[in-house]
Each structure stands twice: as C-alpha cells, then as structure tokens.
CSV table of C-alpha atoms and ligand atoms in Angstrom, one decimal:
chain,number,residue,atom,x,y,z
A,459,UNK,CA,0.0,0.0,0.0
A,460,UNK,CA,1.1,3.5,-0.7
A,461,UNK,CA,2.9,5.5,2.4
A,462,UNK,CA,-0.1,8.5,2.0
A,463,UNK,CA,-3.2,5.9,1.5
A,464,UNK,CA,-1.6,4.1,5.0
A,465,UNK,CA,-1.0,7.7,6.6
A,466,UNK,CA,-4.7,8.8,6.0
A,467,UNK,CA,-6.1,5.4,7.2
A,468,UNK,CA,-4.2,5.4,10.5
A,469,UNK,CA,-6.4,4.8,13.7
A,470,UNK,CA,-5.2,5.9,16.5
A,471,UNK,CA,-7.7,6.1,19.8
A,472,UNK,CA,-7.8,8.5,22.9
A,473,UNK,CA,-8.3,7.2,26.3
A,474,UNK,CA,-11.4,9.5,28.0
A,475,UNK,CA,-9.3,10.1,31.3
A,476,UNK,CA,-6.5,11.9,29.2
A,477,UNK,CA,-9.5,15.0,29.1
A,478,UNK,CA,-10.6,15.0,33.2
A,479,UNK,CA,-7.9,16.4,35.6
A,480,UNK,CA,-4.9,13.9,36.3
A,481,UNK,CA,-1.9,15.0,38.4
A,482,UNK,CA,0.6,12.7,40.9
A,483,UNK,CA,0.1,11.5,44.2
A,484,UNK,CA,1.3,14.8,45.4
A,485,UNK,CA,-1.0,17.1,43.7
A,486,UNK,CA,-3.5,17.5,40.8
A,487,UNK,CA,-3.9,20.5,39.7
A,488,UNK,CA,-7.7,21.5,38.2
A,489,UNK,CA,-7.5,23.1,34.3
A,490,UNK,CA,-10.3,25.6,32.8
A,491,UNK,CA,-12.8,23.3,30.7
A,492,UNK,CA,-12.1,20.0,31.7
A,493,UNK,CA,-15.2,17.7,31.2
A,494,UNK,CA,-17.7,17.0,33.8
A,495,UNK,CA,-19.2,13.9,32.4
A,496,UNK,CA,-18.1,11.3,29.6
A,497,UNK,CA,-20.6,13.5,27.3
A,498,UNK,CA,-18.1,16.6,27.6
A,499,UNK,CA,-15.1,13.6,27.6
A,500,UNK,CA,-16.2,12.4,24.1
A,501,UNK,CA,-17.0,15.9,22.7
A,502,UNK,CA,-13.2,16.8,23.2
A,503,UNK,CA,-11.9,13.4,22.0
A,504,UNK,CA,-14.2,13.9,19.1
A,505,UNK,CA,-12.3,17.8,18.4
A,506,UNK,CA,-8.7,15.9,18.0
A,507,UNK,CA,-10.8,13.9,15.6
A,508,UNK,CA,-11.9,16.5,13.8
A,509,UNK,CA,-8.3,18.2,13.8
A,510,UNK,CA,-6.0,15.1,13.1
A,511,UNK,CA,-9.0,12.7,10.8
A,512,UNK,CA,-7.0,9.3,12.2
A,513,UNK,CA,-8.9,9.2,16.1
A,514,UNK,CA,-12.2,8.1,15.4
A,515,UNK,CA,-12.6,6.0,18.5
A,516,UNK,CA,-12.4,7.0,22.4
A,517,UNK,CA,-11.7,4.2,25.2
A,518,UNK,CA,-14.1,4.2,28.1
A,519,UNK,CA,-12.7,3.9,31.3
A,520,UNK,CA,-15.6,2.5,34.0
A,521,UNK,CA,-16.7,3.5,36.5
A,522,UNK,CA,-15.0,6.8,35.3
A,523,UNK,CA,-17.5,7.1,32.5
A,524,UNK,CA,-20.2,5.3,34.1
A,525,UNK,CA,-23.9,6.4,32.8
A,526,UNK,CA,-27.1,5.2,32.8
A,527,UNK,CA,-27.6,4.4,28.7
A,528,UNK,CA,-24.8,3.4,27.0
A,529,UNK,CA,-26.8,3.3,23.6
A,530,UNK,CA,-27.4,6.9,24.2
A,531,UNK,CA,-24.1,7.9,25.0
A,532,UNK,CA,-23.0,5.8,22.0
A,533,UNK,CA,-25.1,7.5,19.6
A,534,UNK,CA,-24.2,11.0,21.4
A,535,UNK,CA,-20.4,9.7,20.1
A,536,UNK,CA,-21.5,8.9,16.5
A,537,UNK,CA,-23.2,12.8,16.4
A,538,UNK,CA,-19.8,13.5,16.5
A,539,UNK,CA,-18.4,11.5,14.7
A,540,UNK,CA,-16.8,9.0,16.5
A,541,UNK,CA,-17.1,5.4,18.3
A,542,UNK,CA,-16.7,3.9,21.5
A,543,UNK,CA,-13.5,1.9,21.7
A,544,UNK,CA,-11.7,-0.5,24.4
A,545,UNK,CA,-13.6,-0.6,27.1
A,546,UNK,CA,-11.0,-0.6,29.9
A,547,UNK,CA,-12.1,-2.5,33.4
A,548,UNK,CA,-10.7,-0.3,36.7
A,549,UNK,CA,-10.5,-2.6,39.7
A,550,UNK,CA,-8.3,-0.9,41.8
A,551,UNK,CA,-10.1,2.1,43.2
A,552,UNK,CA,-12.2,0.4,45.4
A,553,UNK,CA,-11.5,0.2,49.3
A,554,UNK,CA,-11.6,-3.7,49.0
A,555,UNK,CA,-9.3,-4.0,46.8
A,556,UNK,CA,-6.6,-3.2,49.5
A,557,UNK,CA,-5.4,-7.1,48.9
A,558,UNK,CA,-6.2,-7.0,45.3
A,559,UNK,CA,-8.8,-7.5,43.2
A,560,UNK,CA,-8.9,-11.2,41.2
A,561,UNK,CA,-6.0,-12.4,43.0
A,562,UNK,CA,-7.2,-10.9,46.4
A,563,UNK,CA,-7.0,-13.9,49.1
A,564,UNK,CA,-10.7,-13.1,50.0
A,565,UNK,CA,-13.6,-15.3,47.7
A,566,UNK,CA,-16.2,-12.4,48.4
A,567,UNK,CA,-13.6,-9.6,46.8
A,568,UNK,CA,-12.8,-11.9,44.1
A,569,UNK,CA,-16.5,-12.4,42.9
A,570,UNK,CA,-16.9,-8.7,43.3
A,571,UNK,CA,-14.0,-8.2,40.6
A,572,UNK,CA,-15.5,-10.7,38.5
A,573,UNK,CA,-18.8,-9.3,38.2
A,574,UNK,CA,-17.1,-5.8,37.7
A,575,UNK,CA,-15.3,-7.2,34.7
A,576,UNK,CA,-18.5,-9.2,33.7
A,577,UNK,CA,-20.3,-5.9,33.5
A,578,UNK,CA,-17.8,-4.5,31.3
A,579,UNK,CA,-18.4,-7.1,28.7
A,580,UNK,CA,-22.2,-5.9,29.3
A,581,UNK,CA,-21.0,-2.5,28.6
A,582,UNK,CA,-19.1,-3.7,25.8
A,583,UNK,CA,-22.2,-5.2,24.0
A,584,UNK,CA,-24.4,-2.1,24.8
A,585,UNK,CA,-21.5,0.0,23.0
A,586,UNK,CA,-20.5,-2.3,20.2
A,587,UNK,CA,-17.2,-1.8,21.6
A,588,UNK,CA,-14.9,-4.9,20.6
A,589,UNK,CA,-11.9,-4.8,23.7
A,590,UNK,CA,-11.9,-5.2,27.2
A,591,UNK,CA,-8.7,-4.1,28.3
A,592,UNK,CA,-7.7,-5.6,31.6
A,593,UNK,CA,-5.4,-4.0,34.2
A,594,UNK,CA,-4.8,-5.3,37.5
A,595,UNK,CA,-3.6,-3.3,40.1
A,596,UNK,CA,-2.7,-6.6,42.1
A,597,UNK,CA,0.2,-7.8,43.8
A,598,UNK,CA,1.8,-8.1,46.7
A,599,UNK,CA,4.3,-5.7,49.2
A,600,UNK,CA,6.1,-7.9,51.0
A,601,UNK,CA,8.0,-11.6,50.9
A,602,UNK,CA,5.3,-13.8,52.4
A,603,UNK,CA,2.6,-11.3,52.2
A,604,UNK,CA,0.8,-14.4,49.9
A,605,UNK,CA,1.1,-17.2,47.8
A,606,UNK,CA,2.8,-16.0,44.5
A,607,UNK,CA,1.4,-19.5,42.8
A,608,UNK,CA,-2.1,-19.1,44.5
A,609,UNK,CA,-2.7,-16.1,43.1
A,610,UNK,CA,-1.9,-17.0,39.7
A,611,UNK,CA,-4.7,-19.7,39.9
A,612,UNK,CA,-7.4,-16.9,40.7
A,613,UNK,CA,-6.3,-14.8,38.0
A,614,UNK,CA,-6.9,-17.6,35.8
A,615,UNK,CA,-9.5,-19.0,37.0
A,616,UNK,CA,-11.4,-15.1,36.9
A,617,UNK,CA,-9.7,-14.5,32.9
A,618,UNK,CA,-11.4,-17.9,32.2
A,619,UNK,CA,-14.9,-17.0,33.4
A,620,UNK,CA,-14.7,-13.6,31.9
A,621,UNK,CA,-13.3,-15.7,28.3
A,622,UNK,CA,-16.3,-17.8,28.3
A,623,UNK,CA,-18.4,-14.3,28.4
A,624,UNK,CA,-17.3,-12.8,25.7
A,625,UNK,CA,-19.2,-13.0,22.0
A,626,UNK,CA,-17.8,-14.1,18.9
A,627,UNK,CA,-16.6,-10.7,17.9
A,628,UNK,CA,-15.1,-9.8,21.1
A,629,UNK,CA,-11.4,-9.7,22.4
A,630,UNK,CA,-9.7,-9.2,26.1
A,631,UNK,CA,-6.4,-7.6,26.0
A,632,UNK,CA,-4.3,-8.0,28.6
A,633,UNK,CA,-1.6,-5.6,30.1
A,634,UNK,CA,1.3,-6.2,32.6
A,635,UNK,CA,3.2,-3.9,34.7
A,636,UNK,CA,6.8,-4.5,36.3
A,637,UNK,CA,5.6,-2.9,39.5
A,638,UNK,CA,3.2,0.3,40.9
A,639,UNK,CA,1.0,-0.2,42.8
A,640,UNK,CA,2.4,-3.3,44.4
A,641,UNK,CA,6.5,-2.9,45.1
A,642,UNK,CA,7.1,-7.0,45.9
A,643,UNK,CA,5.4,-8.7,42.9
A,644,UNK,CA,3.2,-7.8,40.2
A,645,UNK,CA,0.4,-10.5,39.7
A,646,UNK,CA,0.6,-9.4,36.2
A,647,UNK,CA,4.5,-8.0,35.8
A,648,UNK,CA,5.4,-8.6,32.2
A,649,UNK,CA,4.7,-9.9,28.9
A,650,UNK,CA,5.4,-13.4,29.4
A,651,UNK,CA,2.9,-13.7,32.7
A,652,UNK,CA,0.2,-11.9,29.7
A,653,UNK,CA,1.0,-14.5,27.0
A,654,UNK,CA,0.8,-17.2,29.2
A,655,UNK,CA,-2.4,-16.2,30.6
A,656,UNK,CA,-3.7,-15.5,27.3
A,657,UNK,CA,-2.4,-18.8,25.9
A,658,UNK,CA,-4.0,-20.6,27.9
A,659,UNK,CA,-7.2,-18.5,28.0
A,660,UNK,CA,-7.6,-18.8,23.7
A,661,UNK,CA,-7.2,-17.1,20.4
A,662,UNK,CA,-9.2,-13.8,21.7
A,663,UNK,CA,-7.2,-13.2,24.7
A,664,UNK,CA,-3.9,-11.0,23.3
A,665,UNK,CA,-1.6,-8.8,25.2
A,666,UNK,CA,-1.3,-5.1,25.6
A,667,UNK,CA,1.9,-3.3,26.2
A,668,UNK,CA,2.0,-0.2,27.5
A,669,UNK,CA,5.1,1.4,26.7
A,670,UNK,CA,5.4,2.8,30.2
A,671,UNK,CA,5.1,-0.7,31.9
A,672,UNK,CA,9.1,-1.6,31.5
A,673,UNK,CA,12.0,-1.5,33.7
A,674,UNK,CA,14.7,0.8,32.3
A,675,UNK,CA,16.2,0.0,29.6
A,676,UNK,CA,13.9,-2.8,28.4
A,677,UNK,CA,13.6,-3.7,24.4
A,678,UNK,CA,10.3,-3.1,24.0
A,679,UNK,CA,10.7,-3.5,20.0
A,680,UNK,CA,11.6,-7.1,20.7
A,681,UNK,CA,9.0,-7.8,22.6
A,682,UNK,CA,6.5,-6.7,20.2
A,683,UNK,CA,8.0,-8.7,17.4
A,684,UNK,CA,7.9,-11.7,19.6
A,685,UNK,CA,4.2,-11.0,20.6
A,686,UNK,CA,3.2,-10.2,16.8
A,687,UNK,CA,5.1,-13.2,15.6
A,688,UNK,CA,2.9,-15.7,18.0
A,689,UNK,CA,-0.3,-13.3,16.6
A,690,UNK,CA,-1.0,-12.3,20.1
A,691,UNK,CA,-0.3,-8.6,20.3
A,692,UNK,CA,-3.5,-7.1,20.7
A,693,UNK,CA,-2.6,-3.4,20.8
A,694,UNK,CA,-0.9,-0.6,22.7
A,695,UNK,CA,-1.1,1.6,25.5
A,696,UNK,CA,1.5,4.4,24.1
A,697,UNK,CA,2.6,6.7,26.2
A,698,UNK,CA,6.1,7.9,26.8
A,699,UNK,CA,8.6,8.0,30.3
A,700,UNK,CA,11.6,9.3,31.7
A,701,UNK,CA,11.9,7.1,35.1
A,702,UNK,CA,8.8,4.8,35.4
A,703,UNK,CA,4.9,4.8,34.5
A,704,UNK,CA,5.6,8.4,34.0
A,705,UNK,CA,2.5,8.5,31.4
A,706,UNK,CA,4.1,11.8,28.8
A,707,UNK,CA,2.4,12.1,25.6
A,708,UNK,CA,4.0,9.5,23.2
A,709,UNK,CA,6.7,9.9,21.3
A,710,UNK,CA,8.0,13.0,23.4
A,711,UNK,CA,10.6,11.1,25.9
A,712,UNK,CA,12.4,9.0,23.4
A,713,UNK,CA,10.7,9.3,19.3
A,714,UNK,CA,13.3,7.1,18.4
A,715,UNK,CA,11.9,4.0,20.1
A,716,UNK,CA,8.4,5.0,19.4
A,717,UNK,CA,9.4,4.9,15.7
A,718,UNK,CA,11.5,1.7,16.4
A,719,UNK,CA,8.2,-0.2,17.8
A,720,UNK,CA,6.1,0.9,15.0
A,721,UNK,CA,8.9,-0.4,12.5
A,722,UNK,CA,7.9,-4.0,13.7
A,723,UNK,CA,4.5,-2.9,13.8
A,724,UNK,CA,4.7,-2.0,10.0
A,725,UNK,CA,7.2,-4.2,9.0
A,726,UNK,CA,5.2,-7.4,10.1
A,727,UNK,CA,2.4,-6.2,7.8
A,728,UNK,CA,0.5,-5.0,10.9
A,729,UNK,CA,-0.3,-1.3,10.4
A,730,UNK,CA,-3.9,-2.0,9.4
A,731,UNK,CA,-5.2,-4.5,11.8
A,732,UNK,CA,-6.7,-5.7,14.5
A,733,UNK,CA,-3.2,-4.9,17.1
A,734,UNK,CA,-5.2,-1.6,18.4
A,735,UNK,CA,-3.1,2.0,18.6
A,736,UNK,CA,-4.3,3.7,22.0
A,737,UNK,CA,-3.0,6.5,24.1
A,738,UNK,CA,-3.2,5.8,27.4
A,739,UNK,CA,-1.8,9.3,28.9
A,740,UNK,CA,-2.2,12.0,31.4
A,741,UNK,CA,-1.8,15.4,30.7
A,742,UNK,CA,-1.1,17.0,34.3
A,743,UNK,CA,0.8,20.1,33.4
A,744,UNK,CA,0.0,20.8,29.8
A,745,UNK,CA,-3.9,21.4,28.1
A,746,UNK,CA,-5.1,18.4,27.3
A,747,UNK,CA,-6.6,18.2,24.2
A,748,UNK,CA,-3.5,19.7,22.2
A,749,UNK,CA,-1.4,17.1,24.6
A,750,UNK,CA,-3.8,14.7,22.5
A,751,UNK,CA,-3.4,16.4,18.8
A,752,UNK,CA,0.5,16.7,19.1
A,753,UNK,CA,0.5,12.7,20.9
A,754,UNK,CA,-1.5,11.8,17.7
A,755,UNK,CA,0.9,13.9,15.5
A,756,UNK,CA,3.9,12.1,16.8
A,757,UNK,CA,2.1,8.7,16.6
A,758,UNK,CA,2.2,9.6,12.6
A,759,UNK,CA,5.4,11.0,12.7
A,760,UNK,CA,7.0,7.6,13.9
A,761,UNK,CA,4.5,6.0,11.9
A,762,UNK,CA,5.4,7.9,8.3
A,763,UNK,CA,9.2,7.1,9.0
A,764,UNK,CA,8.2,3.5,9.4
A,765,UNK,CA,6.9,3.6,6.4
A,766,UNK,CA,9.2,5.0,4.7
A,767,UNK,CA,12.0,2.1,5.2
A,768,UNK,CA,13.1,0.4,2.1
A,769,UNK,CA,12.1,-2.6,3.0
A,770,UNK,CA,14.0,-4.1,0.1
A,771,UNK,CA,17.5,-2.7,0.8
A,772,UNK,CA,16.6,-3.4,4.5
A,773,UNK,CA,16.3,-7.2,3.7
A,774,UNK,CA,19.3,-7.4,1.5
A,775,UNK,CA,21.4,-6.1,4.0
A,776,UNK,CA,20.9,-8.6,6.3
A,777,UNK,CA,20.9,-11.0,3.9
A,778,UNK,CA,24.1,-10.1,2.9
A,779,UNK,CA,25.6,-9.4,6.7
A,780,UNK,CA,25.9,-5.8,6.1
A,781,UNK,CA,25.5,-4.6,9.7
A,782,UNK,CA,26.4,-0.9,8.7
A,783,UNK,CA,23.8,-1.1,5.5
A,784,UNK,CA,21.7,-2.3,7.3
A,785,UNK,CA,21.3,0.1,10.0
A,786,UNK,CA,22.2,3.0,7.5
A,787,UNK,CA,18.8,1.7,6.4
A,788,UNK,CA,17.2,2.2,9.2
A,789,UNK,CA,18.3,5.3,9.9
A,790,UNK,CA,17.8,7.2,6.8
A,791,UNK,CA,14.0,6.7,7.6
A,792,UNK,CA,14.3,7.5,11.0
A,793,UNK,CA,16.3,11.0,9.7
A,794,UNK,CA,13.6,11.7,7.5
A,795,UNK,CA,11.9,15.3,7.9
A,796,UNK,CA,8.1,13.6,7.5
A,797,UNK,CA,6.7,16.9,8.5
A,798,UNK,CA,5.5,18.0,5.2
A,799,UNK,CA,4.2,14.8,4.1
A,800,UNK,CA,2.2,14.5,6.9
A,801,UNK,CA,1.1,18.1,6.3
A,802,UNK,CA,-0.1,16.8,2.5
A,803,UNK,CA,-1.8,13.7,3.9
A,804,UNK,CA,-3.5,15.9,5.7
A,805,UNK,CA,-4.5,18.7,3.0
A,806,UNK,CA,-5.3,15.3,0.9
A,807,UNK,CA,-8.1,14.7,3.8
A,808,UNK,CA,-9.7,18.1,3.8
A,809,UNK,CA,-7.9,18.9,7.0
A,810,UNK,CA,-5.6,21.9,7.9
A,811,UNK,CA,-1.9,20.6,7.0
A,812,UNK,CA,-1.1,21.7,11.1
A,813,UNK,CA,-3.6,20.7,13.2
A,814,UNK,CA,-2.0,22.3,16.5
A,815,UNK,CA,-2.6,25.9,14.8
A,816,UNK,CA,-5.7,24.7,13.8
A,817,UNK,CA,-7.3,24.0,16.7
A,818,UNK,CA,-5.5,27.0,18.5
A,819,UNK,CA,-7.7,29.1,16.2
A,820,UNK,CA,-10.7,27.3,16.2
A,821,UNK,CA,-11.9,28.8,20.2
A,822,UNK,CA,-13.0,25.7,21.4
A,823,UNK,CA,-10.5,25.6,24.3
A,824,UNK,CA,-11.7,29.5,25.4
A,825,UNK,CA,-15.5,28.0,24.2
A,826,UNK,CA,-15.3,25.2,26.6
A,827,UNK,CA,-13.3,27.2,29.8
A,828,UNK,CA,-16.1,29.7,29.6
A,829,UNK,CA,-19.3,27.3,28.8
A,830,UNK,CA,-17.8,24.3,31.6
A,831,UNK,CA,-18.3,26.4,34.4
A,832,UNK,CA,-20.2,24.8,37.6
A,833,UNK,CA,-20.6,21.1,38.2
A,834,UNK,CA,-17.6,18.6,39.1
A,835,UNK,CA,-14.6,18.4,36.8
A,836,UNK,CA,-13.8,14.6,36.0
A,837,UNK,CA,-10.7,13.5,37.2
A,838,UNK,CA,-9.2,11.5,39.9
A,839,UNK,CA,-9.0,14.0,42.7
A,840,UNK,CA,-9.5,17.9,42.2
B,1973,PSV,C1,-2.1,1.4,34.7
B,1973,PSV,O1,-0.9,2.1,35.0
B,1973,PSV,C2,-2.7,1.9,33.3
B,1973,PSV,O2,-1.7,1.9,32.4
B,1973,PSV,C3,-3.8,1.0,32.9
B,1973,PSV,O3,-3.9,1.0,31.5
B,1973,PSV,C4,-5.0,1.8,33.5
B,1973,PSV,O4,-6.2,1.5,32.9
B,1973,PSV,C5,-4.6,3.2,33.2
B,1973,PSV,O5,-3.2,3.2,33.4
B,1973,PSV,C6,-5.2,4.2,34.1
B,1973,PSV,O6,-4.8,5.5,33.9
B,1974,MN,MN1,-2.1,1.4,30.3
C-alpha cells in the first residue's frame, strides 16, 4: 500500500481520562474546561478527531464514565463523529481492593471483581465496543505477604470466566506492569505472565503493552516482534517516560523507540489490523486536548518514517551481513523530515496541514473554559 493511503487510514484512539484532571500522588492540579461527564469527555476526543482525521474511537474507562444508557451515549459519540473503543475494566479504586482484586485472598472480593469485569463485557455489547482491556492493580508488598502460585490460579480462573463471556466478535487484551501499585510482585509483571495467561485463556485473549510498563532499559521493540510473531499482540497503550509509568504524551521522551516499535509494527504487515493504537496518557501540566493532537501527531510521525524504510534494501542487508547497510537503512528513515508529508496527507483529507494551529484558532479551548463552568470536573481528585 502506498505511504499517503496508509498515513490517512491510520487509527489511532484516545483514552477519556487523558481530558478530566490527572496529576501525581502529590497534587492535581484542576484546568479551565475540563469535562464534567463522559458526554463533555467524548465531545473533546471527538475535536482531536476533527483536527488530526486518524482518532475516530475514544476508550471508556468504568466507573469513570459510568452512565445510565450506554446506547445513548453511543449515539451522542456517532453525532460526533466517533465510536466507542476499548472498554478498559478499573479494579483498583475500590477500598476492597486493598489485597487485590482477582487475585485478592478473599472469595467475596474476588467475585466482586468478577462481576465488575463481567459488566464491562455488558457495557461492551451495549457500545458495540470490541476490547476489554484488563489492568490489574494486584500484587503483593512484602516476601510472604501471599502465595505468588495461588494467586496466579485466581487470576486464571477469573480471565477464564470472563473468556467464556465474551461474543464471537469480542477480544480481552491484557496488560502487565513491572511494578506500581504493588513494590514486591506484580500478579501481572510482564509480557510473558500476559501470553501465558492468554495462551491458555484462547485465540481472543492478546496482550497489551503499554510502553510505560518496563524497567529501564527494556527492548520493547523485541518484545513486540515476539508477541506479533505468536499473533498475540493485541494493541498498545502508548505513552512515553523518563523514570517509570511516567505517562508523557508519546513519542516526546524518546521518538526514536516509538518509531523503532512501529517499524515492527509496519514491517510485520501489521499497520492495518486488529493490534489496536491507543494512548493511554495524562496530561497533568500541559492542556489536554492539544497534549492529545501533538501525541497523535507524533504517533504519525513515527509512523510515516516506518513507512518509509526500504524494506528491500533493509532485507538485502541482512541478507548479505551488512551490519552498517543495514542500520544506515534504518536510519535514513528515521532521519527523515516527514513533516510536510504529513502536512499533504492531511490537506489530501480536507484537514488543515497543522492541526496544533488549527485547533488554537478554532476557540474551542476558550469556548469550553467559559461554557464548563459549575458542576464537578472529571478526574481523579481535584
Ligand atoms: C495502569 O498504569 C494503566 O496503564 C492502565 O492501563 C490503566 O487502565 C490506566 O493506566 C489508568 O490510567
Ligand atoms: Mn495502560
């Protein structure tokens, strides 16, 4: 397929927390216009849709966006032009969750979990949406504090009731974290724990990885060509770090590995399927629907360079041992200004070529700060 035609039919989708107020354990700090229900949530995801043409889905996050008709809100989303995505489960903000959630040592807290997760998939149908992405907060603080094998049972055993739950065209994604919340073990630390789970779950169980989720250092590239390899990669959570889970718009820590995981992505023929592009960021300092539009931009960015390897000369350099070739291969993509093709993709869609100055002039940031007034901003805390 041709680099513009793959450019211009890019999907990239928003998480619905990346609008409401975010911040650290030390302090959020409330912004002018930030949604007060999922309504206002998907009416902002929807404007970096209409600025950037590649986000046409939003990811629910429940009970964040928790409402009474999810056919309503759904349409509401399709007035504006977009869908629901991934519906992402949240069992870890609950005070009985202390112990954890579907590995907690407690039967009653377990079933609880379950049935949260249960009514996701219910949420899911109501929606149309197609993922259930699964985070668990579990895990343990201290040596002893339970039995690492134990709780690996209840985790399957709760994936496996959940698996049987979901219809034909349905899919649970499952993402690991080295550590945070739990400091002693994860109950779901990295991507081998996911696959495993997965593998033995079926073929619609697949793994998520969240860029942030790593230890220092890690190769995330070669993890993903592993996962796509074994056709369980199910999608991203891209977001990009300094230190740990620091959760910075994509692409703005370290481009070059952003561009490096969506070279696997692209070179295993990958672009255009079912392994799902989401953000999964907080914007605690910065406004948050530009933090979304340039995060989207970058996604491209990375994603236009990818494209543009010769995958030809790429091949017969390693064919022929050329180590240097090889990665001079690479590279040239990776050096490319993609800027202005971008900016023709763009004009080629009927958008602005820049859609940061775009949506700076449209007013909808000052529209929203002075029509959001009253009521209680979403967000975890302010
Ligand atoms: C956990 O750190 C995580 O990455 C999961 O995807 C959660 O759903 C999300 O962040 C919450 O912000
Ligand atoms: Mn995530």
């Amino acid at each position: 397929m041709d680099v513009k035609t793959a450019l211009a039919g890019q999907r990239i989708e928003l998480p619905s927390w990346a609008f409401g107020n975010s911040g650290t354990r030390f302090k959020v700090f409330a912004q002018r216009g930030v949604p007060r229900t999922p309504h206002e949530k998907i009416a902002d995801a929807a404007t970096v849709h209409r600025f950037t043409g590649v986000a046409p889905t939003v990811a629910l996050h429940i009970p964040w966006d928790r409402v009474a008709d999810y056919a309503e809100l759904t349409k509401h989303a399709a007035d504006l032009g977009v869908g629901i995505g991934a519906i992402n489960a949240n069992v870890f903000q609950d005070d009985d969750y202390v112990l954890g959630s579907v590995c907690a040592p407690d039967p009653r807290v377990r079933r609880k979990a379950v049935d949260h997760l249960l009514e996701c998939v219910d949420i899911m149908d109501a929606t149309g949406s197609r993922d259930l992405k699964l985070w668990f907060a579990d895990g343990t603080n201290y040596p002893g504090q339970d039995s690492i094998r134990e709780r690996q049972d209840r985790l399957a055993e709760a994936l496996a009731e959940v698996y049987r739950r979901l219809g034909d065209h349905q899919r649970i994604l499952l993402e690991y974290k080295l550590f945070e919340p739990a400091f002693y073990t994860m109950d779901v630390p990295d991507w081998g724990t996911a696959f495993a789970h997965c593998l033995e779950l079926g073929p619609r169980a697949q793994v998520v990885v969240d860029t942030g989720h790593h230890a220092p250092g890690t190769n995330i590239e070669f993890i993903v060509a592993v996962l796509l390899r074994a056709g369980r990669l199910g999608g991203f959570d891209l977001n990009s770090r300094f230190y740990a889970d620091d959760d910075l718009m994509a692409g703005a820590a370290d481009p070059f590995q952003l561009f490096r995981i969506v070279h696997e992505v692209v070179s295993a023929g990958a672009l255009a399927s079912d392994v799902a592009l989401m953000l999964d960021q907080c914007h605690n300092v910065e406004p948050k629907i530009p933090g979304q539009i340039r995060s989207v931009m970058n996604v491209q960015e990375a994603t236009a360079k990818a494209l543009l390897v010769d995958s030809e000369a790429l091949a017969a350099a390693q064919r022929a041992g050329d180590v240097l070739g090889a990665n001079a291969v690479l590279m040239d993509a990776y050096n490319t200004d993609v800027r202005p093709l971008l900016a023709e993709v763009r004009e080629e869609m009927g958008l602005h070529p820049d859609p940061m100055r775009a949506y700076a002039a449209s007013g909808y940031g000052e529209r929203i700060a002075a029509e959001r007034v009253g009521g209680r901003q979403a967000g975890w805390g302010a």
